[in-house]
Amino acid sequence: MAKLSLFARRRRRVRTALKARAGGRPRLSVHRTGRHIYAQIIDDASGRTVASASSLKKGSKEIGANVASATAVGKELAEAAKAAGITTVVFDRGGFLFHGRVKALADAAREGGLEF
């Protein structure tokens, strides 16, 4: 078996811990790249995506890889979650550290009404 990178090990550790304490709540998964940020709410029980948002969507007010676009994505995701009837989630930061764009997205989602 190949040796995992530090990022892959951190991602595996975070997801394993989340699944242990999720309690049936959907997972808010965040992925960021050098150009965009993506977020989706995943129901692991049924294996489907309930709501999603990204800075890549057409008509998005903020475009790019900055804190402002992450905040816009968080607000958009919170609205989509409300429309789907979801209020509580488990935050899955993946292998990313909780600062900068990831933190901005999480704070905006909380302000939008999601609880985690």
Tab-separated table of C-alpha atoms in Angstrom:
chain	number	residue	atom	x	y	z
A	1	MET	CA	0.000	0.000	0.000
A	2	ALA	CA	1.344	3.411	-0.926
A	3	LYS	CA	2.213	5.889	1.779
A	4	LEU	CA	-0.425	8.618	2.143
A	5	SER	CA	0.473	12.277	1.933
A	6	LEU	CA	0.065	14.466	4.996
A	7	PHE	CA	-3.042	16.035	3.457
A	8	ALA	CA	-4.625	12.631	2.749
A	9	ARG	CA	-3.874	11.419	6.274
A	10	ARG	CA	-5.387	14.561	7.795
A	11	ARG	CA	-8.484	14.243	5.572
A	12	ARG	CA	-8.936	10.587	6.564
A	13	ARG	CA	-8.538	11.419	10.260
A	14	VAL	CA	-11.075	14.272	10.085
A	15	ARG	CA	-13.705	12.245	8.215
A	16	THR	CA	-13.317	9.229	10.491
A	17	ALA	CA	-13.848	11.374	13.571
A	18	LEU	CA	-16.878	13.052	11.993
A	19	LYS	CA	-18.587	9.808	11.091
A	20	ALA	CA	-18.139	8.582	14.656
A	21	ARG	CA	-20.030	11.544	16.134
A	22	ALA	CA	-22.333	12.628	13.290
A	23	GLY	CA	-25.437	11.047	14.780
A	24	GLY	CA	-27.291	10.869	11.464
A	25	ARG	CA	-26.774	14.531	10.625
A	26	PRO	CA	-25.792	15.462	7.076
A	27	ARG	CA	-22.207	16.537	6.390
A	28	LEU	CA	-21.187	19.968	5.095
A	29	SER	CA	-18.127	19.196	3.005
A	30	VAL	CA	-15.752	21.951	1.876
A	31	HIS	CA	-13.211	21.794	-0.928
A	32	ARG	CA	-11.000	24.648	-1.994
A	33	THR	CA	-8.651	25.062	-4.893
A	34	GLY	CA	-6.371	27.852	-5.971
A	35	ARG	CA	-9.159	29.390	-8.049
A	36	HIS	CA	-12.490	28.464	-6.436
A	37	ILE	CA	-14.199	27.126	-3.316
A	38	TYR	CA	-16.920	24.482	-3.291
A	39	ALA	CA	-19.296	23.323	-0.548
A	40	GLN	CA	-21.963	20.675	-0.456
A	41	ILE	CA	-24.262	19.093	2.087
A	42	ILE	CA	-24.137	15.320	1.808
A	43	ASP	CA	-26.534	12.817	3.353
A	44	ASP	CA	-24.216	9.881	4.043
A	45	ALA	CA	-27.099	7.540	4.887
A	46	SER	CA	-28.559	7.760	1.387
A	47	GLY	CA	-25.308	8.752	-0.333
A	48	ARG	CA	-26.665	11.818	-2.117
A	49	THR	CA	-25.931	15.519	-2.233
A	50	VAL	CA	-28.764	17.542	-0.731
A	51	ALA	CA	-27.500	21.079	-1.463
A	52	SER	CA	-24.426	22.611	-3.030
A	53	ALA	CA	-22.839	25.961	-3.780
A	54	SER	CA	-19.590	27.158	-5.296
A	55	SER	CA	-17.820	30.249	-6.511
A	56	LEU	CA	-17.865	28.641	-9.960
A	57	LYS	CA	-21.637	28.939	-10.470
A	58	LYS	CA	-22.821	31.362	-13.113
A	59	GLY	CA	-24.588	34.358	-11.656
A	60	SER	CA	-22.448	34.203	-8.547
A	61	LYS	CA	-21.763	37.673	-7.148
A	62	GLU	CA	-18.237	36.933	-5.988
A	63	ILE	CA	-15.903	34.991	-8.245
A	64	GLY	CA	-12.484	33.629	-7.397
A	65	ALA	CA	-10.464	32.335	-4.522
A	66	ASN	CA	-10.781	34.930	-1.800
A	67	VAL	CA	-12.540	35.395	1.524
A	68	ALA	CA	-15.345	37.428	-0.054
A	69	SER	CA	-16.260	34.625	-2.456
A	70	ALA	CA	-16.100	32.057	0.360
A	71	THR	CA	-18.509	34.186	2.397
A	72	ALA	CA	-20.898	34.417	-0.569
A	73	VAL	CA	-20.734	30.631	-1.054
A	74	GLY	CA	-21.494	30.056	2.646
A	75	LYS	CA	-24.563	32.288	2.515
A	76	GLU	CA	-25.772	30.663	-0.705
A	77	LEU	CA	-25.331	27.192	0.783
A	78	ALA	CA	-27.268	28.144	3.920
A	79	GLU	CA	-30.177	29.335	1.770
A	80	ALA	CA	-30.123	26.110	-0.259
A	81	ALA	CA	-30.053	24.058	2.955
A	82	LYS	CA	-33.052	25.921	4.348
A	83	ALA	CA	-34.930	25.248	1.122
A	84	ALA	CA	-34.112	21.541	1.515
A	85	GLY	CA	-35.270	21.576	5.165
A	86	ILE	CA	-31.862	21.118	6.777
A	87	THR	CA	-30.907	23.086	9.883
A	88	THR	CA	-28.135	21.087	11.571
A	89	VAL	CA	-25.041	19.641	9.907
A	90	VAL	CA	-21.597	18.345	10.740
A	91	PHE	CA	-18.792	20.505	9.330
A	92	ASP	CA	-16.259	18.537	7.280
A	93	ARG	CA	-13.256	20.686	6.500
A	94	GLY	CA	-11.548	17.754	4.794
A	95	GLY	CA	-7.815	18.097	5.052
A	96	PHE	CA	-7.920	21.889	5.016
A	97	LEU	CA	-7.033	23.941	8.065
A	98	PHE	CA	-9.834	25.913	9.680
A	99	HIS	CA	-8.743	29.432	8.795
A	100	GLY	CA	-9.006	31.873	5.921
A	101	ARG	CA	-11.513	30.877	3.264
A	102	VAL	CA	-12.700	27.736	5.052
A	103	LYS	CA	-13.429	29.706	8.230
A	104	ALA	CA	-15.158	32.477	6.247
A	105	LEU	CA	-17.426	29.924	4.575
A	106	ALA	CA	-18.270	28.310	7.928
A	107	ASP	CA	-19.037	31.650	9.595
A	108	ALA	CA	-21.280	32.722	6.705
A	109	ALA	CA	-23.142	29.407	6.808
A	110	ARG	CA	-23.719	29.866	10.554
A	111	GLU	CA	-24.995	33.391	9.990
A	112	GLY	CA	-27.315	32.000	7.316
A	113	GLY	CA	-28.967	29.693	9.856
A	114	LEU	CA	-27.043	26.416	9.777
A	115	GLU	CA	-26.089	24.948	13.147
A	116	PHE	CA	-22.800	23.088	13.659
